[in-house]
Short mmCIF file of C-alpha atoms and ligand atoms in Angstrom, two decimals:
data_model
loop_
_atom_site.label_atom_id
_atom_site.label_comp_id
_atom_site.label_asym_id
_atom_site.label_seq_id
_atom_site.Cartn_x
_atom_site.Cartn_y
_atom_site.Cartn_z
CA MET A 1 127.08 -182.79 -80.25
CA LYS A 2 130.56 -184.26 -80.50
CA ASP A 3 133.72 -183.49 -78.62
CA CYS A 4 137.13 -183.29 -80.26
CA PHE A 5 137.63 -187.07 -79.82
CA GLY A 6 134.40 -187.81 -81.68
CA ARG A 7 132.49 -188.84 -78.55
CA ASN A 8 128.78 -188.12 -78.77
CA ILE A 9 127.70 -185.99 -75.82
CA ASP A 10 124.01 -186.49 -75.12
CA TYR A 11 123.87 -186.63 -71.33
CA LEU A 12 123.92 -183.72 -68.86
CA ARG A 13 124.24 -184.19 -65.11
CA ILE A 14 122.86 -181.20 -63.27
CA SER A 15 123.79 -180.46 -59.68
CA LEU A 16 120.86 -178.58 -58.14
CA THR A 17 122.64 -177.59 -54.95
CA ASP A 18 125.85 -178.07 -52.98
CA ARG A 19 123.77 -178.51 -49.79
CA CYS A 20 123.24 -181.97 -48.34
CA ASN A 21 121.41 -183.41 -45.36
CA LEU A 22 124.03 -186.16 -44.90
CA ARG A 23 127.78 -186.20 -44.38
CA CYS A 24 128.95 -189.37 -46.11
CA LYS A 25 132.51 -189.78 -44.99
CA TYR A 26 133.99 -190.38 -48.46
CA CYS A 27 132.08 -187.49 -50.06
CA MET A 28 131.81 -184.55 -47.70
CA PRO A 29 134.01 -183.33 -44.83
CA GLU A 30 132.39 -183.61 -41.39
CA CYS A 31 132.64 -179.83 -41.02
CA GLY A 32 130.88 -179.36 -44.37
CA VAL A 33 132.17 -177.35 -47.32
CA ASP A 34 132.27 -173.62 -48.04
CA LEU A 35 128.75 -173.24 -49.29
CA MET A 36 127.92 -171.37 -52.46
CA ARG A 37 126.12 -168.09 -51.92
CA HIS A 38 122.41 -168.43 -52.67
CA GLU A 39 122.65 -165.76 -55.36
CA ASP A 40 125.36 -167.76 -57.13
CA ILE A 41 123.19 -170.84 -57.44
CA LEU A 42 121.38 -171.12 -60.76
CA SER A 43 117.65 -170.52 -60.57
CA LEU A 44 115.36 -173.22 -61.87
CA GLU A 45 114.56 -170.97 -64.86
CA GLU A 46 118.27 -170.70 -65.66
CA ILE A 47 118.65 -174.47 -65.47
CA VAL A 48 115.68 -174.95 -67.80
CA ARG A 49 117.20 -172.47 -70.26
CA ILE A 50 120.51 -174.35 -70.32
CA VAL A 51 118.69 -177.63 -70.90
CA ASP A 52 116.67 -176.01 -73.70
CA ILE A 53 119.86 -174.82 -75.40
CA MET A 54 121.64 -178.14 -74.95
CA ASN A 55 118.59 -180.12 -76.02
CA ALA A 56 118.74 -178.28 -79.35
CA MET A 57 122.41 -179.34 -79.52
CA GLY A 58 121.68 -183.04 -78.96
CA VAL A 59 121.37 -183.60 -75.20
CA THR A 60 118.42 -185.95 -74.64
CA LYS A 61 119.14 -187.27 -71.14
CA VAL A 62 119.49 -185.39 -67.89
CA ARG A 63 120.17 -186.42 -64.33
CA LEU A 64 119.43 -184.26 -61.29
CA THR A 65 121.96 -184.61 -58.53
CA GLY A 66 123.62 -182.52 -55.82
CA GLY A 67 124.53 -182.24 -52.98
CA GLU A 68 121.17 -183.71 -52.25
CA PRO A 69 118.76 -182.73 -55.07
CA MET A 70 115.70 -183.28 -52.88
CA VAL A 71 116.69 -180.42 -50.54
CA ARG A 72 116.18 -178.01 -53.45
CA LYS A 73 112.78 -176.30 -53.41
CA ASN A 74 110.40 -176.87 -56.33
CA VAL A 75 112.23 -179.88 -57.69
CA VAL A 76 108.90 -181.35 -58.85
CA LYS A 77 108.24 -178.21 -60.91
CA LEU A 78 111.70 -178.50 -62.45
CA VAL A 79 111.02 -182.10 -63.49
CA GLU A 80 107.71 -180.99 -64.98
CA ASP A 81 109.41 -178.21 -66.96
CA LEU A 82 112.13 -180.55 -68.24
CA HIS A 83 109.47 -183.09 -69.18
CA SER A 84 107.81 -180.49 -71.40
CA PHE A 85 110.73 -180.77 -73.86
CA SER A 86 109.52 -183.50 -76.17
CA THR A 87 113.06 -184.58 -77.07
CA ILE A 88 114.31 -184.95 -73.51
CA GLU A 89 113.70 -188.66 -73.30
CA TYR A 90 115.19 -189.40 -69.90
CA ILE A 91 114.96 -187.42 -66.64
CA ALA A 92 116.63 -189.22 -63.78
CA MET A 93 117.67 -188.37 -60.26
CA THR A 94 120.42 -189.54 -57.92
CA THR A 95 119.35 -189.13 -54.31
CA ASN A 96 120.25 -190.33 -50.85
CA GLY A 97 116.56 -191.21 -50.46
CA LEU A 98 115.92 -189.42 -47.17
CA LEU A 99 113.38 -186.94 -48.56
CA PHE A 100 112.31 -188.96 -51.56
CA GLU A 101 109.43 -191.12 -50.35
CA PRO A 102 106.85 -188.38 -49.68
CA LYS A 103 107.48 -186.85 -53.13
CA VAL A 104 107.93 -189.90 -55.32
CA GLU A 105 104.38 -189.99 -56.62
CA GLU A 106 104.46 -186.30 -57.59
CA LEU A 107 107.84 -186.75 -59.23
CA VAL A 108 106.61 -189.69 -61.29
CA ASN A 109 103.55 -187.71 -62.36
CA ALA A 110 105.81 -184.78 -63.28
CA GLY A 111 107.81 -187.02 -65.61
CA LEU A 112 110.71 -188.48 -63.64
CA THR A 113 111.93 -191.51 -65.59
CA ALA A 114 114.29 -193.20 -63.17
CA VAL A 115 115.95 -192.90 -59.80
CA ASN A 116 119.24 -194.07 -58.34
CA ILE A 117 119.06 -194.30 -54.58
CA SER A 118 122.38 -194.35 -52.77
CA LEU A 119 122.63 -196.94 -50.03
CA ASP A 120 125.93 -198.24 -48.70
CA THR A 121 124.80 -200.47 -45.85
CA LEU A 122 121.82 -202.37 -44.44
CA ASP A 123 122.95 -201.87 -40.89
CA GLU A 124 121.46 -198.80 -39.15
CA GLU A 125 124.52 -198.25 -36.93
CA ARG A 126 126.88 -198.43 -39.89
CA PHE A 127 124.51 -196.14 -41.81
CA ARG A 128 125.01 -193.59 -39.07
CA ALA A 129 128.76 -194.17 -38.98
CA ILE A 130 128.99 -193.57 -42.73
CA THR A 131 126.49 -190.72 -43.17
CA GLY A 132 126.40 -189.08 -39.74
CA MET A 133 122.67 -189.80 -39.22
CA TYR A 134 120.24 -192.62 -38.63
CA GLY A 135 118.06 -193.06 -41.70
CA MET A 136 118.47 -196.48 -43.24
CA GLU A 137 114.82 -197.38 -42.64
CA ILE A 138 113.67 -194.18 -44.34
CA VAL A 139 115.80 -194.88 -47.39
CA PHE A 140 114.48 -198.42 -47.43
CA ARG A 141 110.89 -197.15 -47.50
CA ALA A 142 111.75 -194.80 -50.35
CA LEU A 143 113.13 -197.76 -52.28
CA GLN A 144 110.05 -199.84 -51.73
CA LYS A 145 107.66 -197.04 -52.69
CA SER A 146 109.65 -196.23 -55.78
CA CYS A 147 109.53 -199.89 -56.89
CA MET A 148 105.85 -200.12 -56.02
CA LEU A 149 105.06 -197.16 -58.27
CA GLY A 150 106.95 -198.80 -61.11
CA LEU A 151 109.68 -196.15 -61.29
CA ARG A 152 112.93 -197.54 -62.73
CA THR A 153 114.93 -197.83 -59.52
CA LYS A 154 118.58 -198.64 -58.93
CA ILE A 155 120.65 -198.81 -55.79
CA ASN A 156 124.08 -197.17 -55.86
CA CYS A 157 126.65 -198.43 -53.39
CA VAL A 158 130.24 -197.25 -53.04
CA PRO A 159 132.24 -200.10 -51.49
CA VAL A 160 134.82 -198.75 -49.07
CA ARG A 161 137.11 -201.11 -47.18
CA GLU A 162 136.93 -199.25 -43.88
CA LEU A 163 133.18 -198.53 -44.00
CA ASN A 164 130.92 -201.16 -45.56
CA ASP A 165 133.04 -204.19 -46.44
CA ALA A 166 130.65 -206.42 -44.47
CA ASP A 167 127.51 -205.25 -46.33
CA LEU A 168 128.19 -205.85 -49.99
CA GLU A 169 126.80 -209.36 -50.39
CA ASP A 170 123.61 -208.43 -48.52
CA LEU A 171 123.17 -205.25 -50.55
CA ALA A 172 123.49 -207.28 -53.74
CA GLY A 173 120.77 -209.52 -52.29
CA PHE A 174 118.28 -206.68 -52.88
CA ALA A 175 118.42 -207.51 -56.57
CA LYS A 176 117.38 -211.05 -55.69
CA LYS A 177 114.11 -210.10 -54.05
CA LEU A 178 113.23 -206.76 -55.71
CA PRO A 179 113.26 -205.75 -59.39
CA VAL A 180 116.05 -203.25 -58.78
CA ASP A 181 119.56 -203.18 -60.12
CA VAL A 182 122.25 -202.89 -57.49
CA ARG A 183 125.32 -201.04 -58.73
CA PHE A 184 128.71 -200.99 -57.09
CA ILE A 185 130.71 -197.86 -57.89
CA GLU A 186 134.46 -197.87 -57.35
CA LEU A 187 135.54 -195.14 -54.96
CA MET A 188 137.31 -192.31 -56.77
CA PRO A 189 140.07 -190.26 -55.14
CA ILE A 190 138.06 -187.05 -55.19
CA GLY A 191 138.07 -184.88 -52.06
CA CYS A 192 137.47 -187.03 -48.99
CA GLY A 193 137.48 -190.13 -51.19
CA LYS A 194 141.28 -189.83 -51.14
CA GLU A 195 141.31 -190.82 -47.47
CA TYR A 196 139.71 -194.24 -47.97
CA GLU A 197 140.40 -197.49 -49.76
CA GLY A 198 137.84 -198.52 -52.36
CA ILE A 199 137.11 -202.14 -53.18
CA PRO A 200 137.71 -203.06 -56.83
CA SER A 201 134.86 -204.40 -58.97
CA ASP A 202 136.60 -207.71 -59.71
CA GLU A 203 136.89 -208.47 -56.01
CA ILE A 204 133.20 -207.75 -55.54
CA LEU A 205 132.21 -210.03 -58.39
CA ASP A 206 134.33 -212.85 -56.94
CA ARG A 207 132.69 -212.40 -53.57
CA LEU A 208 129.19 -212.34 -55.03
CA ALA A 209 129.91 -215.48 -57.06
CA ARG A 210 131.01 -217.25 -53.87
CA LYS A 211 127.74 -216.32 -52.19
CA TYR A 212 125.23 -216.47 -55.06
CA GLY A 213 126.83 -218.86 -57.56
CA PRO A 214 128.02 -218.25 -61.12
CA TYR A 215 126.90 -215.17 -63.04
CA GLU A 216 126.61 -214.29 -66.71
CA ALA A 217 127.50 -211.02 -68.39
CA PHE A 218 124.32 -209.21 -69.42
CA ALA A 219 124.69 -208.42 -73.11
CA GLY A 220 121.65 -206.14 -73.52
CA LYS A 221 121.57 -202.36 -73.18
CA ARG A 222 120.90 -201.15 -69.67
CA GLY A 223 121.05 -197.50 -68.63
CA ASN A 224 122.94 -194.64 -70.23
CA GLY A 225 126.22 -194.90 -68.45
CA PRO A 226 129.35 -196.95 -68.08
CA ALA A 227 128.01 -199.71 -65.81
CA LYS A 228 128.63 -203.28 -66.91
CA TYR A 229 125.87 -205.60 -65.78
CA VAL A 230 125.85 -209.26 -64.78
CA GLU A 231 122.99 -211.62 -64.01
CA PHE A 232 122.76 -214.12 -61.19
CA SER A 233 120.33 -216.98 -61.52
CA GLY A 234 117.05 -216.36 -59.67
CA PHE A 235 117.65 -212.59 -59.26
CA LEU A 236 114.90 -210.14 -60.25
CA GLY A 237 117.38 -207.29 -60.84
CA LYS A 238 120.88 -207.14 -62.24
CA ILE A 239 124.18 -206.34 -60.59
CA GLY A 240 126.06 -203.38 -62.09
CA LEU A 241 129.74 -202.59 -61.78
CA ILE A 242 131.03 -199.09 -62.42
CA SER A 243 134.78 -199.29 -62.52
CA PRO A 244 136.40 -195.93 -63.19
CA MET A 245 139.55 -197.02 -61.36
CA SER A 246 140.12 -200.61 -62.50
CA HIS A 247 138.53 -200.45 -65.98
CA ALA A 248 138.40 -196.82 -67.08
CA PHE A 249 135.65 -196.13 -69.59
CA CYS A 250 136.56 -192.63 -70.80
CA GLY A 251 136.54 -193.72 -74.46
CA GLU A 252 132.76 -194.07 -74.20
CA CYS A 253 132.15 -190.94 -72.13
CA ASN A 254 128.89 -189.31 -73.23
CA ARG A 255 128.44 -186.79 -70.43
CA ILE A 256 129.09 -183.31 -69.19
CA ARG A 257 128.16 -181.75 -65.88
CA LEU A 258 126.65 -178.49 -64.68
CA THR A 259 127.52 -177.46 -61.14
CA ALA A 260 124.92 -175.69 -59.01
CA ASP A 261 126.69 -172.37 -59.65
CA GLY A 262 126.65 -172.81 -63.38
CA TRP A 263 130.10 -174.17 -64.22
CA LEU A 264 129.96 -176.48 -67.22
CA LYS A 265 132.36 -179.20 -66.12
CA LEU A 266 133.76 -181.36 -68.88
CA CYS A 267 135.42 -184.19 -66.92
CA LEU A 268 134.98 -185.47 -63.38
CA HIS A 269 138.70 -185.29 -62.67
CA TYR A 270 139.53 -181.87 -64.06
CA ASP A 271 138.32 -178.33 -63.44
CA ILE A 272 138.36 -177.60 -67.18
CA GLY A 273 135.09 -176.05 -68.32
CA VAL A 274 133.32 -172.77 -68.72
CA ASP A 275 131.23 -170.45 -66.58
CA LEU A 276 127.72 -170.42 -68.02
CA LYS A 277 126.17 -168.47 -65.15
CA THR A 278 127.81 -165.21 -66.21
CA LEU A 279 126.55 -165.67 -69.77
CA LEU A 280 123.06 -166.48 -68.52
CA ARG A 281 123.05 -163.27 -66.53
CA ASP A 282 124.80 -160.81 -68.85
CA GLY A 283 122.14 -160.94 -71.55
CA SER A 284 124.00 -163.33 -73.86
CA SER A 285 121.78 -164.84 -76.52
CA ASP A 286 121.15 -168.57 -76.88
CA THR A 287 123.33 -168.51 -80.00
CA VAL A 288 126.28 -167.10 -78.08
CA ILE A 289 125.83 -169.60 -75.24
CA LYS A 290 125.66 -172.42 -77.76
CA GLU A 291 128.90 -171.29 -79.40
CA VAL A 292 130.62 -171.09 -76.02
CA ILE A 293 129.50 -174.64 -75.17
CA LEU A 294 130.75 -175.96 -78.50
CA GLU A 295 134.08 -174.21 -78.02
CA ALA A 296 134.37 -175.66 -74.50
CA LEU A 297 133.69 -179.16 -75.79
CA GLU A 298 136.87 -178.89 -77.84
CA HIS A 299 138.68 -178.98 -74.50
CA LYS A 300 136.99 -182.01 -72.95
CA PRO A 301 139.88 -184.13 -71.70
CA GLN A 302 140.40 -187.47 -73.40
CA ALA A 303 140.48 -189.35 -70.09
CA HIS A 304 140.73 -188.98 -66.35
CA HIS A 305 144.04 -189.82 -64.66
CA PHE A 306 142.89 -190.67 -61.16
CA ALA A 307 145.40 -193.51 -60.95
CA ALA A 308 148.35 -191.31 -61.98
CA PRO A 309 147.40 -187.66 -61.46
CA THR A 310 149.15 -185.19 -63.72
CA GLY A 311 148.90 -182.41 -61.14
CA THR A 312 147.50 -179.83 -63.57
CA HIS A 313 143.90 -178.66 -63.76
CA GLU A 314 142.84 -181.17 -61.14
CA ASP A 315 139.51 -180.14 -59.65
CA VAL A 316 139.63 -179.28 -55.96
CA ARG A 317 135.85 -179.53 -55.60
CA LYS A 318 134.54 -182.22 -53.27
CA MET A 319 132.13 -184.79 -54.69
CA VAL A 320 129.23 -183.12 -52.88
CA GLN A 321 129.99 -179.99 -54.94
CA ILE A 322 130.03 -181.92 -58.21
CA GLY A 323 127.28 -184.50 -57.94
CA GLY A 324 129.03 -187.72 -58.97
N1 SAM B 401 123.24 -186.88 -52.54
C1 SAM B 401 122.93 -187.71 -53.63
C2 SAM B 401 123.29 -189.16 -53.35
O1 SAM B 401 124.03 -189.41 -52.40
O2 SAM B 401 122.84 -190.01 -54.09
C3 SAM B 401 123.53 -187.25 -54.93
C4 SAM B 401 124.93 -186.71 -54.92
S1 SAM B 401 126.18 -187.92 -54.55
C5 SAM B 401 127.65 -186.97 -54.72
C6 SAM B 401 126.13 -188.93 -55.99
C7 SAM B 401 126.81 -190.27 -55.87
O3 SAM B 401 128.21 -190.09 -55.77
C8 SAM B 401 126.39 -191.10 -54.66
O4 SAM B 401 125.94 -192.37 -55.11
C9 SAM B 401 127.66 -191.23 -53.88
O5 SAM B 401 127.72 -192.44 -53.18
C10 SAM B 401 128.72 -191.11 -54.96
N2 SAM B 401 130.04 -190.70 -54.49
C11 SAM B 401 130.36 -189.73 -53.62
N3 SAM B 401 131.70 -189.63 -53.45
C12 SAM B 401 132.25 -190.57 -54.27
C13 SAM B 401 133.59 -190.97 -54.57
N4 SAM B 401 134.65 -190.38 -54.00
N5 SAM B 401 133.78 -191.97 -55.45
C14 SAM B 401 132.71 -192.58 -56.05
N6 SAM B 401 131.44 -192.23 -55.83
C15 SAM B 401 131.20 -191.25 -54.94
FE1 SF4 B 402 125.38 -186.05 -49.43
FE2 SF4 B 402 125.19 -187.76 -51.46
FE3 SF4 B 402 127.57 -186.89 -50.65
FE4 SF4 B 402 126.23 -188.50 -49.07
S1 SF4 B 402 127.01 -189.00 -51.12
S2 SF4 B 402 127.26 -186.59 -48.45
S3 SF4 B 402 124.20 -187.92 -49.47
S4 SF4 B 402 126.01 -185.67 -51.56
#
């Protein structure tokens, strides 16, 4: 399906819950957020129905996110159900990794294609300072198991001046010894992210080149998103840079988002979208829901304006309520 700027939309990010077992400082307020009522959160059956409808419209890739997707019950069953659609070619998850390791085998067997594990530091004390909990070792084990089972595994790191400036070179070093891509995502001024200073991608690349030597741009296709990849000599994985702030990539945007309470969100920056939960629950047919989605797509913004906010339709949701 195409939006009104001719962009092909084939990727749906699904937030399974607004609950999370961590409190990453740049994502979630220490006191938490006003949680959605359980009855407002889409059931797994409702999520599967939306994917079925969108699959028929051209969505072939989905990503499960949150909050923390692994705190949602029956996530393995959901992956299995999504895997039963023969034209869903990619089922990925973004997770903080704390609950991932014990389930990774089941998830792979259910049809999970890839995982992005978020990890901002290799120092247990800084892990606690950033997330509110000790857990770096657990995440590390999840990473190792995921690699061992051959699941496509990436590390996501958000470089934040005040939080993990000292860790970035070492985190990149993971891609030297393990076949994982390490991706640095520029901090976006969403919710608590507004209170911190992100580190731009170009600065990170300069720093990595000083430590690991010259790099080359990776020309091949890698992933379904906006990351640009580079290769360092002797590394098993690649380094990815996702630069929404310094090199906006909205012209290539291929994605829409579904919040845990069923809001079809058309752009990360804006609250523009449509409430699908009500349609799912008022007896609307698939045809009606499809028409509503197509109509909504006509309103997908051309670009985000994080650098120069327009002040209208800006989403007040925190990142934990959106899913990244
Ligand atoms: N809980 C899961 C996790 O942490 O991977 C999934 C949800 S989390 C919101 C998804 C991703 O968004 C994480 O990699 C996180 O680091 C990133 N993130 C959160 N707030 C952000 C912000 N303000 N700017 C950029 N990325 C952010
Ligand atoms: Fe939770 Fe992920 Fe946000 Fe951290 S980044 S608070 S793990 S949702």
